[in-house]
Amino acid sequence: QKEVEQNSGPLSVPEGAIASLNCTYSDRGSQSFFWYRQYSGKSPELIMFIYSNGDKEDGRFTAQLNKASQYVSLLIRDSQPSDSATYLCAVKAAGNKLTFGGGTRVLVKP
Amino acid sequence: DTEVTQTPKHLVMGMTNKKSLKCEQHMGHRAMYWYKQKAKKPPELMFVYSYEKLSINESVPSRFSPECPNSSLLNLHLHALQPEDSALYLCASSQSSGRAGETQYFGPGTRLLVL
């Protein structure tokens, strides 16, 4: 069983709609949760992190964390074609090690 | 400034060559990382240095040899690589404070092709 799981997609959303990305993790000791965006051929870029249960909003992005269900999600509101990328969920337990999910490819269609 | 720099951007090497990848950060971060990323896969951790000491080695073959000369620099020495080692090599850094939400910042990567 993979430690961090994401639907590989592609998740196709029309421009202006909400994109909803999900991530589940197996280690109950996980403490911090990160969403990175990666454009093709580029390096991962941090979108946001969350470590408390509930919602955290930053601009058009909202991260949601439910530790009881071992579930973290990312909502992208008012999706733009420039949001088309692969979104990586990453989970950190104690220490410096990040464990990445396989990524969800998002396609925003004009 | 959240910049991590990597050189070179691209590298082509033969299986008998020796080359080095370089990474630099000036954010005062005390943890630095090497990742390997194959196409359509997530980054795969190779090594972690914390306070210039190697703290994690994810069972990486000895043909990859990391070095951390000081708190700002991280090198990856390559020798006798195989074609399957062709990938994007990513460097990252973080504060190593242990605080929740401590973020790793990635450099642009070195795209390596082994012939």
PDB file of C-alpha atoms in Angstrom:
ATOM      1  CA  GLN A   1       0.000   0.000   0.000  1.00  0.00           C
ATOM      2  CA  LYS A   2       1.344   3.397  -1.019  1.00  0.00           C
ATOM      3  CA  GLU A   3       1.979   5.799   1.859  1.00  0.00           C
ATOM      4  CA  VAL A   4       0.480   8.853   0.111  1.00  0.00           C
ATOM      5  CA  GLU A   5      -2.141   8.338  -2.565  1.00  0.00           C
ATOM      6  CA  GLN A   6      -3.541  10.694  -5.168  1.00  0.00           C
ATOM      7  CA  ASN A   7      -5.728  10.168  -8.192  1.00  0.00           C
ATOM      8  CA  SER A   8      -3.387  10.519 -11.170  1.00  0.00           C
ATOM      9  CA  GLY A   9      -6.035  12.232 -13.341  1.00  0.00           C
ATOM     10  CA  PRO A  10      -6.134  14.018 -15.622  1.00  0.00           C
ATOM     11  CA  LEU A  11      -8.723  16.118 -13.823  1.00  0.00           C
ATOM     12  CA  SER A  12     -10.335  18.199 -16.512  1.00  0.00           C
ATOM     13  CA  VAL A  13     -12.138  21.372 -15.388  1.00  0.00           C
ATOM     14  CA  PRO A  14     -13.624  24.250 -17.382  1.00  0.00           C
ATOM     15  CA  GLU A  15     -12.121  27.693 -16.912  1.00  0.00           C
ATOM     16  CA  GLY A  16     -13.713  29.475 -13.962  1.00  0.00           C
ATOM     17  CA  ALA A  17     -14.811  26.264 -12.231  1.00  0.00           C
ATOM     18  CA  ILE A  18     -13.545  24.760  -8.975  1.00  0.00           C
ATOM     19  CA  ALA A  19     -10.925  22.021  -9.160  1.00  0.00           C
ATOM     20  CA  SER A  20     -10.973  19.599  -6.231  1.00  0.00           C
ATOM     21  CA  LEU A  21      -7.911  17.454  -5.557  1.00  0.00           C
ATOM     22  CA  ASN A  22      -7.710  14.725  -2.948  1.00  0.00           C
ATOM     23  CA  CYS A  23      -4.899  13.012  -1.076  1.00  0.00           C
ATOM     24  CA  THR A  24      -4.943  10.230   1.507  1.00  0.00           C
ATOM     25  CA  TYR A  25      -2.061   9.114   3.686  1.00  0.00           C
ATOM     26  CA  SER A  26      -1.363   6.044   5.792  1.00  0.00           C
ATOM     27  CA  ASP A  27       0.971   7.290   8.574  1.00  0.00           C
ATOM     28  CA  ARG A  28      -1.137   8.523  11.510  1.00  0.00           C
ATOM     29  CA  GLY A  29       1.986  10.219  12.885  1.00  0.00           C
ATOM     30  CA  SER A  30       2.056  12.630   9.941  1.00  0.00           C
ATOM     31  CA  GLN A  31       2.245  16.206  11.137  1.00  0.00           C
ATOM     32  CA  SER A  32       2.444  18.579   8.165  1.00  0.00           C
ATOM     33  CA  PHE A  33       0.902  18.463   4.734  1.00  0.00           C
ATOM     34  CA  PHE A  34       2.027  20.321   1.650  1.00  0.00           C
ATOM     35  CA  TRP A  35       0.694  20.994  -1.817  1.00  0.00           C
ATOM     36  CA  TYR A  36       3.200  21.638  -4.579  1.00  0.00           C
ATOM     37  CA  ARG A  37       2.473  22.574  -8.181  1.00  0.00           C
ATOM     38  CA  GLN A  38       4.772  21.305 -10.905  1.00  0.00           C
ATOM     39  CA  TYR A  39       4.651  22.450 -14.495  1.00  0.00           C
ATOM     40  CA  SER A  40       6.015  20.085 -17.115  1.00  0.00           C
ATOM     41  CA  GLY A  41       9.823  20.188 -17.139  1.00  0.00           C
ATOM     42  CA  LYS A  42       9.992  22.482 -14.096  1.00  0.00           C
ATOM     43  CA  SER A  43      10.638  21.909 -10.398  1.00  0.00           C
ATOM     44  CA  PRO A  44       7.932  21.708  -7.716  1.00  0.00           C
ATOM     45  CA  GLU A  45       6.709  25.030  -6.377  1.00  0.00           C
ATOM     46  CA  LEU A  46       5.009  25.302  -2.976  1.00  0.00           C
ATOM     47  CA  ILE A  47       1.355  26.357  -3.083  1.00  0.00           C
ATOM     48  CA  MET A  48       0.557  26.001   0.597  1.00  0.00           C
ATOM     49  CA  PHE A  49       0.894  23.870   3.690  1.00  0.00           C
ATOM     50  CA  ILE A  50      -1.483  22.919   6.480  1.00  0.00           C
ATOM     51  CA  TYR A  51      -0.964  21.190   9.821  1.00  0.00           C
ATOM     52  CA  SER A  52      -4.186  21.820  11.778  1.00  0.00           C
ATOM     53  CA  ASN A  53      -7.539  20.184  11.118  1.00  0.00           C
ATOM     54  CA  GLY A  54      -9.899  22.362   9.131  1.00  0.00           C
ATOM     55  CA  ASP A  55      -9.537  24.744   6.238  1.00  0.00           C
ATOM     56  CA  LYS A  56      -6.768  27.119   5.267  1.00  0.00           C
ATOM     57  CA  GLU A  57      -7.274  29.653   2.504  1.00  0.00           C
ATOM     58  CA  ASP A  58      -4.677  31.494   0.424  1.00  0.00           C
ATOM     59  CA  GLY A  59      -6.047  33.462  -2.500  1.00  0.00           C
ATOM     60  CA  ARG A  60      -7.828  31.082  -4.878  1.00  0.00           C
ATOM     61  CA  PHE A  61      -6.504  28.023  -3.033  1.00  0.00           C
ATOM     62  CA  THR A  62      -8.021  26.286  -0.016  1.00  0.00           C
ATOM     63  CA  ALA A  63      -6.410  23.327   1.723  1.00  0.00           C
ATOM     64  CA  GLN A  64      -8.552  21.096   3.922  1.00  0.00           C
ATOM     65  CA  LEU A  65      -7.196  18.634   6.480  1.00  0.00           C
ATOM     66  CA  ASN A  66      -9.019  15.849   8.313  1.00  0.00           C
ATOM     67  CA  LYS A  67      -6.542  13.901  10.416  1.00  0.00           C
ATOM     68  CA  ALA A  68      -9.157  11.449  11.701  1.00  0.00           C
ATOM     69  CA  SER A  69      -9.892  10.390   8.121  1.00  0.00           C
ATOM     70  CA  GLN A  70      -6.232  10.794   7.060  1.00  0.00           C
ATOM     71  CA  TYR A  71      -7.309  12.988   4.227  1.00  0.00           C
ATOM     72  CA  VAL A  72      -6.105  16.294   2.812  1.00  0.00           C
ATOM     73  CA  SER A  73      -7.546  18.154  -0.128  1.00  0.00           C
ATOM     74  CA  LEU A  74      -6.871  21.202  -2.269  1.00  0.00           C
ATOM     75  CA  LEU A  75      -9.550  23.351  -3.873  1.00  0.00           C
ATOM     76  CA  ILE A  76      -8.673  25.719  -6.695  1.00  0.00           C
ATOM     77  CA  ARG A  77     -11.397  28.329  -7.218  1.00  0.00           C
ATOM     78  CA  ASP A  78     -11.903  30.220 -10.472  1.00  0.00           C
ATOM     79  CA  SER A  79      -9.544  27.833 -12.276  1.00  0.00           C
ATOM     80  CA  GLN A  80      -7.400  29.397 -14.992  1.00  0.00           C
ATOM     81  CA  PRO A  81      -5.577  27.740 -17.918  1.00  0.00           C
ATOM     82  CA  SER A  82      -2.336  28.685 -16.113  1.00  0.00           C
ATOM     83  CA  ASP A  83      -3.391  26.307 -13.303  1.00  0.00           C
ATOM     84  CA  SER A  84      -2.889  23.370 -15.685  1.00  0.00           C
ATOM     85  CA  ALA A  85      -0.081  21.417 -14.030  1.00  0.00           C
ATOM     86  CA  THR A  86       0.603  18.394 -11.852  1.00  0.00           C
ATOM     87  CA  TYR A  87      -0.255  18.898  -8.180  1.00  0.00           C
ATOM     88  CA  LEU A  88       1.828  16.947  -5.696  1.00  0.00           C
ATOM     89  CA  CYS A  89       0.626  16.196  -2.185  1.00  0.00           C
ATOM     90  CA  ALA A  90       3.487  15.747   0.299  1.00  0.00           C
ATOM     91  CA  VAL A  91       3.323  14.565   3.896  1.00  0.00           C
ATOM     92  CA  LYS A  92       5.847  15.007   6.699  1.00  0.00           C
ATOM     93  CA  ALA A  93       6.066  13.050   9.939  1.00  0.00           C
ATOM     94  CA  ALA A  94       8.757  13.926  12.493  1.00  0.00           C
ATOM     95  CA  GLY A  95      12.132  14.787  11.025  1.00  0.00           C
ATOM     96  CA  ASN A  96      13.006  16.182   7.638  1.00  0.00           C
ATOM     97  CA  LYS A  97      11.592  13.539   5.320  1.00  0.00           C
ATOM     98  CA  LEU A  98       8.783  14.430   2.906  1.00  0.00           C
ATOM     99  CA  THR A  99       6.781  11.632   1.312  1.00  0.00           C
ATOM    100  CA  PHE A 100       5.159  12.549  -1.995  1.00  0.00           C
ATOM    101  CA  GLY A 101       2.029  11.207  -3.594  1.00  0.00           C
ATOM    102  CA  GLY A 102       2.088  10.331  -7.265  1.00  0.00           C
ATOM    103  CA  GLY A 103       0.556  13.666  -8.277  1.00  0.00           C
ATOM    104  CA  THR A 104      -2.707  14.671  -9.938  1.00  0.00           C
ATOM    105  CA  ARG A 105      -2.573  16.188 -13.400  1.00  0.00           C
ATOM    106  CA  VAL A 106      -5.024  19.059 -13.807  1.00  0.00           C
ATOM    107  CA  LEU A 107      -6.171  20.397 -17.179  1.00  0.00           C
ATOM    108  CA  VAL A 108      -8.113  23.653 -17.230  1.00  0.00           C
ATOM    109  CA  LYS A 109      -9.930  24.107 -20.529  1.00  0.00           C
ATOM    110  CA  PRO A 110     -10.747  27.619 -21.816  1.00  0.00           C
TER     111      PRO A 110
ATOM    112  CA  ASP B   1      14.313  35.329  -0.912  1.00  0.00           C
ATOM    113  CA  THR B   2      13.409  31.668  -1.330  1.00  0.00           C
ATOM    114  CA  GLU B   3      15.886  30.843  -4.056  1.00  0.00           C
ATOM    115  CA  VAL B   4      17.797  27.634  -4.448  1.00  0.00           C
ATOM    116  CA  THR B   5      20.153  27.577  -7.430  1.00  0.00           C
ATOM    117  CA  GLN B   6      21.469  24.546  -9.263  1.00  0.00           C
ATOM    118  CA  THR B   7      24.157  24.119 -11.888  1.00  0.00           C
ATOM    119  CA  PRO B   8      24.352  22.948 -14.568  1.00  0.00           C
ATOM    120  CA  LYS B   9      20.808  23.131 -15.964  1.00  0.00           C
ATOM    121  CA  HIS B  10      21.512  20.258 -18.340  1.00  0.00           C
ATOM    122  CA  LEU B  11      24.200  17.580 -18.344  1.00  0.00           C
ATOM    123  CA  VAL B  12      25.012  14.834 -20.818  1.00  0.00           C
ATOM    124  CA  MET B  13      27.571  12.284 -19.698  1.00  0.00           C
ATOM    125  CA  GLY B  14      28.915   8.927 -20.746  1.00  0.00           C
ATOM    126  CA  MET B  15      28.921   5.926 -18.464  1.00  0.00           C
ATOM    127  CA  THR B  16      32.650   6.308 -17.754  1.00  0.00           C
ATOM    128  CA  ASN B  17      32.567  10.030 -16.953  1.00  0.00           C
ATOM    129  CA  LYS B  18      32.826  11.721 -13.592  1.00  0.00           C
ATOM    130  CA  LYS B  19      30.743  14.856 -13.112  1.00  0.00           C
ATOM    131  CA  SER B  20      29.292  16.892 -10.251  1.00  0.00           C
ATOM    132  CA  LEU B  21      25.999  18.652  -9.684  1.00  0.00           C
ATOM    133  CA  LYS B  22      26.000  21.764  -7.532  1.00  0.00           C
ATOM    134  CA  CYS B  23      23.354  23.374  -5.379  1.00  0.00           C
ATOM    135  CA  GLU B  24      23.458  26.609  -3.414  1.00  0.00           C
ATOM    136  CA  GLN B  25      21.123  28.463  -1.078  1.00  0.00           C
ATOM    137  CA  HIS B  26      21.572  31.677   0.917  1.00  0.00           C
ATOM    138  CA  MET B  27      18.447  31.496   3.063  1.00  0.00           C
ATOM    139  CA  GLY B  28      20.299  30.306   6.157  1.00  0.00           C
ATOM    140  CA  HIS B  29      18.677  26.903   5.838  1.00  0.00           C
ATOM    141  CA  ARG B  30      20.436  24.077   7.669  1.00  0.00           C
ATOM    142  CA  ALA B  31      18.859  21.106   5.885  1.00  0.00           C
ATOM    143  CA  MET B  32      19.571  20.313   2.240  1.00  0.00           C
ATOM    144  CA  TYR B  33      18.228  17.505   0.086  1.00  0.00           C
ATOM    145  CA  TRP B  34      18.854  15.659  -3.162  1.00  0.00           C
ATOM    146  CA  TYR B  35      15.904  14.172  -5.023  1.00  0.00           C
ATOM    147  CA  LYS B  36      15.701  12.235  -8.265  1.00  0.00           C
ATOM    148  CA  GLN B  37      12.628  12.592 -10.454  1.00  0.00           C
ATOM    149  CA  LYS B  38      11.774  10.434 -13.456  1.00  0.00           C
ATOM    150  CA  ALA B  39       9.174  11.512 -16.002  1.00  0.00           C
ATOM    151  CA  LYS B  40       5.593  11.397 -14.732  1.00  0.00           C
ATOM    152  CA  LYS B  41       6.737  10.281 -11.265  1.00  0.00           C
ATOM    153  CA  PRO B  42       7.014  12.204  -7.986  1.00  0.00           C
ATOM    154  CA  PRO B  43      10.389  13.274  -6.604  1.00  0.00           C
ATOM    155  CA  GLU B  44      12.226  10.436  -4.899  1.00  0.00           C
ATOM    156  CA  LEU B  45      14.404  11.328  -1.918  1.00  0.00           C
ATOM    157  CA  MET B  46      18.069  10.358  -2.202  1.00  0.00           C
ATOM    158  CA  PHE B  47      19.970  12.152   0.576  1.00  0.00           C
ATOM    159  CA  VAL B  48      19.387  14.603   3.417  1.00  0.00           C
ATOM    160  CA  TYR B  49      22.017  16.738   5.101  1.00  0.00           C
ATOM    161  CA  SER B  50      21.193  18.408   8.388  1.00  0.00           C
ATOM    162  CA  TYR B  51      23.717  20.855   9.849  1.00  0.00           C
ATOM    163  CA  GLU B  52      26.233  19.648   7.237  1.00  0.00           C
ATOM    164  CA  LYS B  53      25.981  16.028   8.382  1.00  0.00           C
ATOM    165  CA  LEU B  54      24.446  13.277   6.286  1.00  0.00           C
ATOM    166  CA  SER B  55      21.269  12.289   8.134  1.00  0.00           C
ATOM    167  CA  ILE B  56      19.390  10.222   5.541  1.00  0.00           C
ATOM    168  CA  ASN B  57      20.681   8.028   2.730  1.00  0.00           C
ATOM    169  CA  GLU B  58      17.804   6.261   1.013  1.00  0.00           C
ATOM    170  CA  SER B  59      19.928   3.254  -0.005  1.00  0.00           C
ATOM    171  CA  VAL B  60      21.292   5.108  -3.017  1.00  0.00           C
ATOM    172  CA  PRO B  61      23.934   3.286  -5.124  1.00  0.00           C
ATOM    173  CA  SER B  62      27.506   4.315  -4.399  1.00  0.00           C
ATOM    174  CA  ARG B  63      27.912   5.755  -7.898  1.00  0.00           C
ATOM    175  CA  PHE B  64      26.128   8.780  -6.370  1.00  0.00           C
ATOM    176  CA  SER B  65      28.218  10.504  -3.723  1.00  0.00           C
ATOM    177  CA  PRO B  66      26.886  13.564  -1.869  1.00  0.00           C
ATOM    178  CA  GLU B  67      28.993  16.231  -0.250  1.00  0.00           C
ATOM    179  CA  CYS B  68      28.083  19.233   1.884  1.00  0.00           C
ATOM    180  CA  PRO B  69      31.163  21.519   2.048  1.00  0.00           C
ATOM    181  CA  ASN B  70      29.342  24.173   4.106  1.00  0.00           C
ATOM    182  CA  SER B  71      25.850  25.169   5.147  1.00  0.00           C
ATOM    183  CA  SER B  72      25.103  26.895   1.821  1.00  0.00           C
ATOM    184  CA  LEU B  73      26.448  24.337  -0.636  1.00  0.00           C
ATOM    185  CA  LEU B  74      25.518  20.821  -1.597  1.00  0.00           C
ATOM    186  CA  ASN B  75      27.204  18.729  -4.271  1.00  0.00           C
ATOM    187  CA  LEU B  76      26.325  15.419  -5.871  1.00  0.00           C
ATOM    188  CA  HIS B  77      29.278  13.609  -7.398  1.00  0.00           C
ATOM    189  CA  LEU B  78      28.456  11.207 -10.221  1.00  0.00           C
ATOM    190  CA  HIS B  79      30.642   8.340 -11.392  1.00  0.00           C
ATOM    191  CA  ALA B  80      30.020   5.343 -13.634  1.00  0.00           C
ATOM    192  CA  LEU B  81      26.334   6.094 -14.043  1.00  0.00           C
ATOM    193  CA  GLN B  82      23.908   3.927 -15.975  1.00  0.00           C
ATOM    194  CA  PRO B  83      21.419   5.069 -18.639  1.00  0.00           C
ATOM    195  CA  GLU B  84      18.584   4.411 -16.161  1.00  0.00           C
ATOM    196  CA  ASP B  85      20.048   7.180 -13.971  1.00  0.00           C
ATOM    197  CA  SER B  86      18.895   9.728 -16.537  1.00  0.00           C
ATOM    198  CA  ALA B  87      16.414  11.961 -14.701  1.00  0.00           C
ATOM    199  CA  LEU B  88      15.792  15.415 -13.282  1.00  0.00           C
ATOM    200  CA  TYR B  89      17.905  15.899 -10.161  1.00  0.00           C
ATOM    201  CA  LEU B  90      16.382  18.317  -7.701  1.00  0.00           C
ATOM    202  CA  CYS B  91      18.000  20.047  -4.767  1.00  0.00           C
ATOM    203  CA  ALA B  92      15.895  21.447  -1.943  1.00  0.00           C
ATOM    204  CA  SER B  93      16.517  23.197   1.346  1.00  0.00           C
ATOM    205  CA  SER B  94      14.622  23.890   4.564  1.00  0.00           C
ATOM    206  CA  GLN B  95      15.274  25.471   7.928  1.00  0.00           C
ATOM    207  CA  SER B  96      15.616  22.183   9.892  1.00  0.00           C
ATOM    208  CA  SER B  97      13.825  23.846  12.807  1.00  0.00           C
ATOM    209  CA  GLY B  98      11.531  20.887  13.427  1.00  0.00           C
ATOM    210  CA  ARG B  99       8.528  23.249  13.450  1.00  0.00           C
ATOM    211  CA  ALA B 100       5.233  22.181  11.897  1.00  0.00           C
ATOM    212  CA  GLY B 101       4.840  23.500   8.397  1.00  0.00           C
ATOM    213  CA  GLU B 102       8.579  23.730   7.774  1.00  0.00           C
ATOM    214  CA  THR B 103       8.764  23.958   4.025  1.00  0.00           C
ATOM    215  CA  GLN B 104      11.233  22.538   1.547  1.00  0.00           C
ATOM    216  CA  TYR B 105      12.086  24.902  -1.294  1.00  0.00           C
ATOM    217  CA  PHE B 106      13.231  23.354  -4.535  1.00  0.00           C
ATOM    218  CA  GLY B 107      15.836  24.510  -7.013  1.00  0.00           C
ATOM    219  CA  PRO B 108      15.153  24.416 -10.770  1.00  0.00           C
ATOM    220  CA  GLY B 109      16.859  21.060 -11.181  1.00  0.00           C
ATOM    221  CA  THR B 110      19.566  19.554 -13.378  1.00  0.00           C
ATOM    222  CA  ARG B 111      18.339  17.434 -16.256  1.00  0.00           C
ATOM    223  CA  LEU B 112      20.812  14.576 -16.626  1.00  0.00           C
ATOM    224  CA  LEU B 113      21.159  12.305 -19.621  1.00  0.00           C
ATOM    225  CA  VAL B 114      23.478   9.315 -19.368  1.00  0.00           C
ATOM    226  CA  LEU B 115      24.517   7.807 -22.698  1.00  0.00           C
TER     227      LEU B 115
END
